[in-house]
PDB file of C-alpha atoms in Angstrom:
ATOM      1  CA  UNK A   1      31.991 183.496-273.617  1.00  0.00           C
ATOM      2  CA  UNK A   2      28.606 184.762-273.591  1.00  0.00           C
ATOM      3  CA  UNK A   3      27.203 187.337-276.601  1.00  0.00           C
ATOM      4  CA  UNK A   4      25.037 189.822-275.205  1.00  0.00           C
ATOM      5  CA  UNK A   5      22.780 190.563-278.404  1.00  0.00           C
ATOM      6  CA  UNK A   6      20.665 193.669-279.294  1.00  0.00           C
ATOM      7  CA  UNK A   7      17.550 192.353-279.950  1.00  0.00           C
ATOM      8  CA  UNK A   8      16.175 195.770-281.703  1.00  0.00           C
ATOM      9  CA  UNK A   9      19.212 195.653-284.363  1.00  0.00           C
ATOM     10  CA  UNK A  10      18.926 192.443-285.780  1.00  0.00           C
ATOM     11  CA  UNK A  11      14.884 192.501-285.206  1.00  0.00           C
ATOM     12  CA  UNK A  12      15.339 195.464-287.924  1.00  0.00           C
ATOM     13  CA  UNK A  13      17.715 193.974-290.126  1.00  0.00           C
ATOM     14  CA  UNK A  14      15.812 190.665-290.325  1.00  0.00           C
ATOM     15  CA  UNK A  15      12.332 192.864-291.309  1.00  0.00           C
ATOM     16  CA  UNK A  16      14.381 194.399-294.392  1.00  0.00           C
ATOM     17  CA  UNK A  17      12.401 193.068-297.266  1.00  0.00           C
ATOM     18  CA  UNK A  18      11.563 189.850-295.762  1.00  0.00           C
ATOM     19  CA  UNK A  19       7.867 188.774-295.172  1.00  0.00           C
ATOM     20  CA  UNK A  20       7.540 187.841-291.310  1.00  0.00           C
ATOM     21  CA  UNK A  21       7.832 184.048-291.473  1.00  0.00           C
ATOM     22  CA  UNK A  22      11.278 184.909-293.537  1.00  0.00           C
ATOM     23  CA  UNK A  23      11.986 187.143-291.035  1.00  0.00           C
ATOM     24  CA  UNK A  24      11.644 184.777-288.535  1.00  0.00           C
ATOM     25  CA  UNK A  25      14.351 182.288-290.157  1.00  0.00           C
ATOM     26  CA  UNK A  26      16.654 184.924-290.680  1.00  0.00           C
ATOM     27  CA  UNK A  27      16.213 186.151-287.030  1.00  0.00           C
ATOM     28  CA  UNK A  28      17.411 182.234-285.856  1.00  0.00           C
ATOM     29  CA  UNK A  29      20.275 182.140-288.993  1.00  0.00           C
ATOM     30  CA  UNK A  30      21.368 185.957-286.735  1.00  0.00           C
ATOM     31  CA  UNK A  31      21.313 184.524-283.850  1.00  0.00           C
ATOM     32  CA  UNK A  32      23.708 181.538-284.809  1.00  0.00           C
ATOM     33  CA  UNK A  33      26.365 183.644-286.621  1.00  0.00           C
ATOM     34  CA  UNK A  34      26.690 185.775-284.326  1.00  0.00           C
ATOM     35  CA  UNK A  35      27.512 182.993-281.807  1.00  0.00           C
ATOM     36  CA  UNK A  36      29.885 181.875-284.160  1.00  0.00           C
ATOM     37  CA  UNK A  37      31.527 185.485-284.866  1.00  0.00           C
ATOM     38  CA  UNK A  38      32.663 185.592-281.101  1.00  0.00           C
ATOM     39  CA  UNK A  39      33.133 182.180-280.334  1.00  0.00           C
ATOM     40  CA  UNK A  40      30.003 182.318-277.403  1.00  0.00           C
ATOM     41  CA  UNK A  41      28.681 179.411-275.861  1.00  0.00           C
ATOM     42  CA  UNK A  42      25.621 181.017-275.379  1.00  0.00           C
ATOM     43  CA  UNK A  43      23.547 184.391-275.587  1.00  0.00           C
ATOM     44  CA  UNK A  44      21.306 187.027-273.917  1.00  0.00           C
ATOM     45  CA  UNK A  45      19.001 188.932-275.727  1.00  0.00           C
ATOM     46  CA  UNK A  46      17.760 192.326-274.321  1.00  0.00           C
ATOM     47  CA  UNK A  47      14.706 193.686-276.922  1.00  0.00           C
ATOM     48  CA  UNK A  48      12.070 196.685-276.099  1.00  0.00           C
ATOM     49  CA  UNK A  49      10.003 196.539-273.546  1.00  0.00           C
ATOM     50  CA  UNK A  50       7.002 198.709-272.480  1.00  0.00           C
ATOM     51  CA  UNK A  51       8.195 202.530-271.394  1.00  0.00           C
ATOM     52  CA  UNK A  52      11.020 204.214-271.043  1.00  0.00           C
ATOM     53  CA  UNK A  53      12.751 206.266-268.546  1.00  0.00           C
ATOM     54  CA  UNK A  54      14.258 208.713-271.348  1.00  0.00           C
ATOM     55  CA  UNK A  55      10.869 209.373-273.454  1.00  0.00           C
ATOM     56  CA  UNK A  56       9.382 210.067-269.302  1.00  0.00           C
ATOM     57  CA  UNK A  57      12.198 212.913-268.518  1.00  0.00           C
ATOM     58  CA  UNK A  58      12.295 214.402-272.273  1.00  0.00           C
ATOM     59  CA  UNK A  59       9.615 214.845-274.645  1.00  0.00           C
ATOM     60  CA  UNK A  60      11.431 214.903-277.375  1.00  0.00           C
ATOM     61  CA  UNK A  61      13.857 212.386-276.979  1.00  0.00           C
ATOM     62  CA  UNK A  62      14.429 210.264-280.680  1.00  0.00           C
ATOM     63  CA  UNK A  63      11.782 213.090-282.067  1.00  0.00           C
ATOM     64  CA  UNK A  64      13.017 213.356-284.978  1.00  0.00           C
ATOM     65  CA  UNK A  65      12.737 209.631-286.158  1.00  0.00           C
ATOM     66  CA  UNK A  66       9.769 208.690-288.361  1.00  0.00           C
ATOM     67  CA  UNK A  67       7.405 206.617-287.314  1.00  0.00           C
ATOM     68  CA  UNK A  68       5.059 204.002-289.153  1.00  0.00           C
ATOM     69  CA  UNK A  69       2.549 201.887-287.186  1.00  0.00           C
ATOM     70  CA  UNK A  70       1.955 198.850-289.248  1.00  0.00           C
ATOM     71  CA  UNK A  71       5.703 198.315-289.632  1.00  0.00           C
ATOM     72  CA  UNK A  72       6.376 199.137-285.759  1.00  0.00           C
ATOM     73  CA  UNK A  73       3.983 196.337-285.156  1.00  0.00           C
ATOM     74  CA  UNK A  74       6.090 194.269-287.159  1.00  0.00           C
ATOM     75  CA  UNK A  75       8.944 195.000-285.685  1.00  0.00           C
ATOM     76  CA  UNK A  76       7.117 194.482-282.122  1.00  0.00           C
ATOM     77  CA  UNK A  77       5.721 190.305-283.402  1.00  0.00           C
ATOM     78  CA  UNK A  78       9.619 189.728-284.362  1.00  0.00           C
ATOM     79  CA  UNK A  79      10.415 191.249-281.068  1.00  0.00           C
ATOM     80  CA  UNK A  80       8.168 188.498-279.671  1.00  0.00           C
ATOM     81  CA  UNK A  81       9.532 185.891-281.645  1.00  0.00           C
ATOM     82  CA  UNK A  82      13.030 186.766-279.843  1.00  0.00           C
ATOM     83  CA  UNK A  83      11.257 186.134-276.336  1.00  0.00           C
ATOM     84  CA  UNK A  84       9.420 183.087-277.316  1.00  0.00           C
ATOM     85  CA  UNK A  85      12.129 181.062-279.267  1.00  0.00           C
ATOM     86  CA  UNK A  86      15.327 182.458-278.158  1.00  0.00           C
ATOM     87  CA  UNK A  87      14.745 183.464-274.603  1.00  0.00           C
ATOM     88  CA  UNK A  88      14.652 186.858-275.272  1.00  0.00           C
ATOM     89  CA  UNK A  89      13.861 189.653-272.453  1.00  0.00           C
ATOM     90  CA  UNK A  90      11.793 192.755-272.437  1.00  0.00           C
ATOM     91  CA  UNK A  91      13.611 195.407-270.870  1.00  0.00           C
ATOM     92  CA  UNK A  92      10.698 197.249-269.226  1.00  0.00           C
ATOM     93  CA  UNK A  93      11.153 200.731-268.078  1.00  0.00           C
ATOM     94  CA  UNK A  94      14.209 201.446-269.822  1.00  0.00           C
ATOM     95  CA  UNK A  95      15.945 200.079-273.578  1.00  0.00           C
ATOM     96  CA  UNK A  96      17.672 197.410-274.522  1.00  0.00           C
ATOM     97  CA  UNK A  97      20.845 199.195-274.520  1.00  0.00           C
ATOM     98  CA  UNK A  98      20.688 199.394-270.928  1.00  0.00           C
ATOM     99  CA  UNK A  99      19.822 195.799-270.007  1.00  0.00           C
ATOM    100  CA  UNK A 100      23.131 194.589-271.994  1.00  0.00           C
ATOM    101  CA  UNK A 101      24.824 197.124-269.957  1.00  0.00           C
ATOM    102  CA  UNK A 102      23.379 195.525-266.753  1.00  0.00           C
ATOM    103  CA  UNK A 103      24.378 192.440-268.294  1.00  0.00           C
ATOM    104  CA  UNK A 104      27.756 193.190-268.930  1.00  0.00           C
ATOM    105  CA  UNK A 105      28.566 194.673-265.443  1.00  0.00           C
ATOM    106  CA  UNK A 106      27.234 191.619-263.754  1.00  0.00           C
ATOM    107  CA  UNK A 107      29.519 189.540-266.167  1.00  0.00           C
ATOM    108  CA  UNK A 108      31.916 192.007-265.328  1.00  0.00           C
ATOM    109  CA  UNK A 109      31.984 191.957-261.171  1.00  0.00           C
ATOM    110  CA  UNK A 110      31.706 187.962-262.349  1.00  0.00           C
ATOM    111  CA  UNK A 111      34.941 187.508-264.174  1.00  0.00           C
ATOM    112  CA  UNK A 112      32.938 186.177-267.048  1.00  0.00           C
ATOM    113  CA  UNK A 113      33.864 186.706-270.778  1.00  0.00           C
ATOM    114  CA  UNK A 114      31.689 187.916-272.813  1.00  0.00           C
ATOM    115  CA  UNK A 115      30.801 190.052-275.793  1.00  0.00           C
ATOM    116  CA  UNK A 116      28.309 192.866-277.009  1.00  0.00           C
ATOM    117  CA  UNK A 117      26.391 192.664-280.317  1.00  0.00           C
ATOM    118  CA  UNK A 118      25.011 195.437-282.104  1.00  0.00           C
ATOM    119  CA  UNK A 119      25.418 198.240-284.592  1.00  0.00           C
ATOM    120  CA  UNK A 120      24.761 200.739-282.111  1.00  0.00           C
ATOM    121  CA  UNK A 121      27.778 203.122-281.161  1.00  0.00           C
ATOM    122  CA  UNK A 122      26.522 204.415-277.791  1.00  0.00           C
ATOM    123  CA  UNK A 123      27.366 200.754-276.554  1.00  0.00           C
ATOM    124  CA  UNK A 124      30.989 201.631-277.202  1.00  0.00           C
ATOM    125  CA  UNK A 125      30.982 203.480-274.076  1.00  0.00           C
ATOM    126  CA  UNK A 126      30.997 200.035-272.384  1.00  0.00           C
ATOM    127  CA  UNK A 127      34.308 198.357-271.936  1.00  0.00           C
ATOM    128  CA  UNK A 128      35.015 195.106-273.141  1.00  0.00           C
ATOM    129  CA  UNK A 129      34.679 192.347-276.995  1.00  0.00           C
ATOM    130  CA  UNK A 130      32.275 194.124-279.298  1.00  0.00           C
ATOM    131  CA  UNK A 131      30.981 192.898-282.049  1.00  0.00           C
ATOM    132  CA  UNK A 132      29.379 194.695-285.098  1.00  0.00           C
ATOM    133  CA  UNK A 133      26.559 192.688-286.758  1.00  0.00           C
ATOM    134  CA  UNK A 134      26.434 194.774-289.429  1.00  0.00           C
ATOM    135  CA  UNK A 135      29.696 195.033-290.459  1.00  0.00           C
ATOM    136  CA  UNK A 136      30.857 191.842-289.281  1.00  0.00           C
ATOM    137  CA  UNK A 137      33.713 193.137-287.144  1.00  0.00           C
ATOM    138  CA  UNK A 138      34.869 191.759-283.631  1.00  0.00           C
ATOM    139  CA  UNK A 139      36.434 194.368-281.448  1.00  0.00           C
ATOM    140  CA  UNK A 140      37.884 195.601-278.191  1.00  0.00           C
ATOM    141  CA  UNK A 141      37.063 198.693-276.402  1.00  0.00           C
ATOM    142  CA  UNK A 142      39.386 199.385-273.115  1.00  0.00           C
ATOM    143  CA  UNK A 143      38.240 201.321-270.076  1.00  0.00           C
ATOM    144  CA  UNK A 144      40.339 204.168-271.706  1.00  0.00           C
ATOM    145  CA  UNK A 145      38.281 204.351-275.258  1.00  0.00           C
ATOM    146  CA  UNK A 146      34.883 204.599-273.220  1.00  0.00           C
ATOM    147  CA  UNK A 147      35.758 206.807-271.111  1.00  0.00           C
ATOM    148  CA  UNK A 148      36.788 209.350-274.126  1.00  0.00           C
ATOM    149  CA  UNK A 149      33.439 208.429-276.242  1.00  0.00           C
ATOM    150  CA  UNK A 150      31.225 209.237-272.824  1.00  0.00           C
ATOM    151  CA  UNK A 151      32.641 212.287-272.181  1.00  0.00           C
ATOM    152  CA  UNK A 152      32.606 213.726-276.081  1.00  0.00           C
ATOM    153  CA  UNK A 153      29.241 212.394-276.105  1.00  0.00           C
ATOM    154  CA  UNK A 154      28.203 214.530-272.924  1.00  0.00           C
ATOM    155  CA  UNK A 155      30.069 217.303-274.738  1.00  0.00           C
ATOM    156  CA  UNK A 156      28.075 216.866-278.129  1.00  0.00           C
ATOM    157  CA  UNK A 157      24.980 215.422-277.321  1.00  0.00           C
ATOM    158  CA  UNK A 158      23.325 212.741-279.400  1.00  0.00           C
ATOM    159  CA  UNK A 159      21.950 213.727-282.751  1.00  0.00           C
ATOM    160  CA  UNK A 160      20.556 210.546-283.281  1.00  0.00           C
ATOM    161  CA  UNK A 161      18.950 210.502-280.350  1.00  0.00           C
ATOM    162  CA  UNK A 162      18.057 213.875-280.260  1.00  0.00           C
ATOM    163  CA  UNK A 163      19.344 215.021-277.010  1.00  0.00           C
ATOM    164  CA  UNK A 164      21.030 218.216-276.745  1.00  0.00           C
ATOM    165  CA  UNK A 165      24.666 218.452-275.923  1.00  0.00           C
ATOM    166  CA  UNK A 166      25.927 221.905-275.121  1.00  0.00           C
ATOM    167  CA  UNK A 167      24.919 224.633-277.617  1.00  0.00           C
ATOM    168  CA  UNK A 168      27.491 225.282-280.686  1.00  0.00           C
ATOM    169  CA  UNK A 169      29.367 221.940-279.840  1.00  0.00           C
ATOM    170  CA  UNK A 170      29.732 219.459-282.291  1.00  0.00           C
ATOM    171  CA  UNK A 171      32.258 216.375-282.741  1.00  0.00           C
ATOM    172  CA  UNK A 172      35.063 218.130-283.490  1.00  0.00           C
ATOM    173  CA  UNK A 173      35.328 221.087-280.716  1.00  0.00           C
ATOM    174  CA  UNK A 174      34.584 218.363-278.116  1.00  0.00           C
ATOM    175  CA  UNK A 175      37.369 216.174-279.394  1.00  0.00           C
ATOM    176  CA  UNK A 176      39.218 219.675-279.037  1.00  0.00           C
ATOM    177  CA  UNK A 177      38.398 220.117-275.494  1.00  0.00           C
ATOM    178  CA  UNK A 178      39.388 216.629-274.790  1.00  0.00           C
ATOM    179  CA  UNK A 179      42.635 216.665-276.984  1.00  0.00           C
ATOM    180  CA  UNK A 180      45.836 215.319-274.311  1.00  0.00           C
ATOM    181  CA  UNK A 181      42.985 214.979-271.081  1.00  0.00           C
ATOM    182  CA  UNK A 182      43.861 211.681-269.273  1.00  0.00           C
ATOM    183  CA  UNK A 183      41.671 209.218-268.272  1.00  0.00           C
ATOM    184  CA  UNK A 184      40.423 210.397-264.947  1.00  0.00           C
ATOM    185  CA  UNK A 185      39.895 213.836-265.911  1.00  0.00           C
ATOM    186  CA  UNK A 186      37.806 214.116-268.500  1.00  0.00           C
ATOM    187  CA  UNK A 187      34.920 214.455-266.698  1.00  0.00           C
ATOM    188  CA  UNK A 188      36.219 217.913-265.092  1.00  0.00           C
ATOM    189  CA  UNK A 189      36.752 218.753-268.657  1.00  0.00           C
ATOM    190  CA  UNK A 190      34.043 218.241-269.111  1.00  0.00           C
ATOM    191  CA  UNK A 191      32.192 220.400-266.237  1.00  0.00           C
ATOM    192  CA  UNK A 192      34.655 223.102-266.930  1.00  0.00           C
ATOM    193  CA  UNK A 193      32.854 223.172-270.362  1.00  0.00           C
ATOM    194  CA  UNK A 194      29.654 223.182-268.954  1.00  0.00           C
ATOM    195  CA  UNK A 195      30.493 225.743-266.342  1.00  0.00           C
ATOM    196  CA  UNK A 196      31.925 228.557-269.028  1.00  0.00           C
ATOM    197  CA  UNK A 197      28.106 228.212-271.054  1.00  0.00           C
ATOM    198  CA  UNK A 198      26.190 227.931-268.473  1.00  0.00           C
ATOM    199  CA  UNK A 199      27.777 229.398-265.265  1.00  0.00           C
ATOM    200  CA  UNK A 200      25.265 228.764-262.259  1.00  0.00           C
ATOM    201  CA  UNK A 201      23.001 226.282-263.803  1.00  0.00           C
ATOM    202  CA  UNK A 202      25.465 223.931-265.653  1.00  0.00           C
ATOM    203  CA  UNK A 203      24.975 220.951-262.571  1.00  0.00           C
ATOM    204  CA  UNK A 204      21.489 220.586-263.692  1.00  0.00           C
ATOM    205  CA  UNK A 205      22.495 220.905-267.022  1.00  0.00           C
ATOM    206  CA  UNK A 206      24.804 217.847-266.872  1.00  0.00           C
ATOM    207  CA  UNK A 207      22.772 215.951-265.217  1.00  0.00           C
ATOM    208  CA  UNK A 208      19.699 216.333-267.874  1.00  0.00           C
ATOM    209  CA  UNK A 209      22.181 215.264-270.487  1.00  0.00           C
ATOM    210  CA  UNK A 210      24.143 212.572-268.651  1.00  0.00           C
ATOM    211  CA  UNK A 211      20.841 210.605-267.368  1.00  0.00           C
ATOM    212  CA  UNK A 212      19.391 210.875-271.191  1.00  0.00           C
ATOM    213  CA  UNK A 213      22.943 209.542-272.611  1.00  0.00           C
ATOM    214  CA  UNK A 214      24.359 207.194-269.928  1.00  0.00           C
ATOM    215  CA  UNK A 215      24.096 203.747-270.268  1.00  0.00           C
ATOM    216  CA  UNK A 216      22.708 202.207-267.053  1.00  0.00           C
ATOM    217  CA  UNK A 217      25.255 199.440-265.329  1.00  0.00           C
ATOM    218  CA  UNK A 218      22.283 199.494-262.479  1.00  0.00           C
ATOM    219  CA  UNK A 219      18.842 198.987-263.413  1.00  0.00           C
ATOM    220  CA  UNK A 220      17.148 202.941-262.323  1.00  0.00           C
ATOM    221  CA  UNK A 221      20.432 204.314-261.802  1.00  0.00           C
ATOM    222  CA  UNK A 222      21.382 208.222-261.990  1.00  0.00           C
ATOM    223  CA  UNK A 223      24.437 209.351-264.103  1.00  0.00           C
ATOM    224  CA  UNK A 224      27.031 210.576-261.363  1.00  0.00           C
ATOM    225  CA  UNK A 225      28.499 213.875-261.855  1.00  0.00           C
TER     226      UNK A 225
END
């Protein structure tokens, strides 16, 4: 088993009121229990890296999170801690998110076992062990279960994020519109939603929204209508 580990999350929640060489020990005490948690005989760690594609095709893409220099720069040296000591790698060009995907897929078309650490629910939409540092809660998510939280997400957009879903849909009218759809078909569910609010123009529309909120398997993949 190999842990795939968000290096962002527990960057983050070893910075929380610890002074950096604090932070640094907590970071390696992380890194160790989560190992434990799922059993891994070793890890990957994705962590920011320069650009990314979203920020490039939308302006205001996570606009509405604050934003504090000296404490980004912290984030950034513990960041580089992860890379240094723990073989950590910057995924350039994109997030972190979608280098475990990459990950994952290639353990995937492997056969290998292995499991996702984070806090982040958008990684839910990737099959397979999960594991919640926060909470401290190992879980499975079958091809089924991310296949229904893609499609509602493509249906509600991200407010977290920021990225528009489609106008006057929230979480429970797109659990409404995918209420009894199979696997298989929710994605014409979804494009029949799509179609009725924005009749001629809804391809493009789906596309904006499903290259800002899919997870990339492939590194500069397009999300496929």
């Amino acid at each position: 088993m190999i842990c795939l580990i968000d290096g962002d999350v527990i960057a983050y929640i070893a910075a929380y009121g610890n002074e950096e060489e604090e932070a640094q020990v907590s970071l390696d005490k992380l890194v160790v229990d989560i190992m434990d948690s799922v059993f891994a005989s070793g890890t990957k760690i994705a962590v920011k890296g320069i650009g990314n594609f979203r920020n490039d095709m939308y302006d205001e893409y996570k606009g509405t999170r604050a934003s504090d220099d000296e404490y980004r720069a912290y984030i950034d040296r513990l960041r580089k801690y992860l890379v240094d000591h723990h073989e950590g790698e910057e995924a350039h060009g994109q997030e972190a998110d979608d280098l475990l995907a990459q990950w994952a897929q290639e353990c995937m078309d492997a056969g290998e076992e292995y499991a996702i650490a984070s806090i982040d629910k958008d990684l839910l939409t990737i099959p397979g062990v999960h594991f919640n540092i926060r909470k401290n809660i190992v879980s499975h998510v079958d091809d089924d279960e991310a296949d229904y939280l893609l499609n509602r997400q493509l249906l509600m957009g991200d407010s977290a994020d920021n990225i528009p879903g489609l106008p006057g849909i929230g979480a429970k009218r797109a659990e409404k519109i995918l209420e009894g759809v199979t696997y298989g078909n929710r994605r014409e569910a979804v494009k029949n939603a799509y179609k009725e609010i924005y009749g001629s123009t809804w391809e493009s529309e789906l596309q904006f929204t499903g290259d800002l909120i899919w997870i990339r398997r492939i590194k500069d993949e397009r999300f496929k209508i």
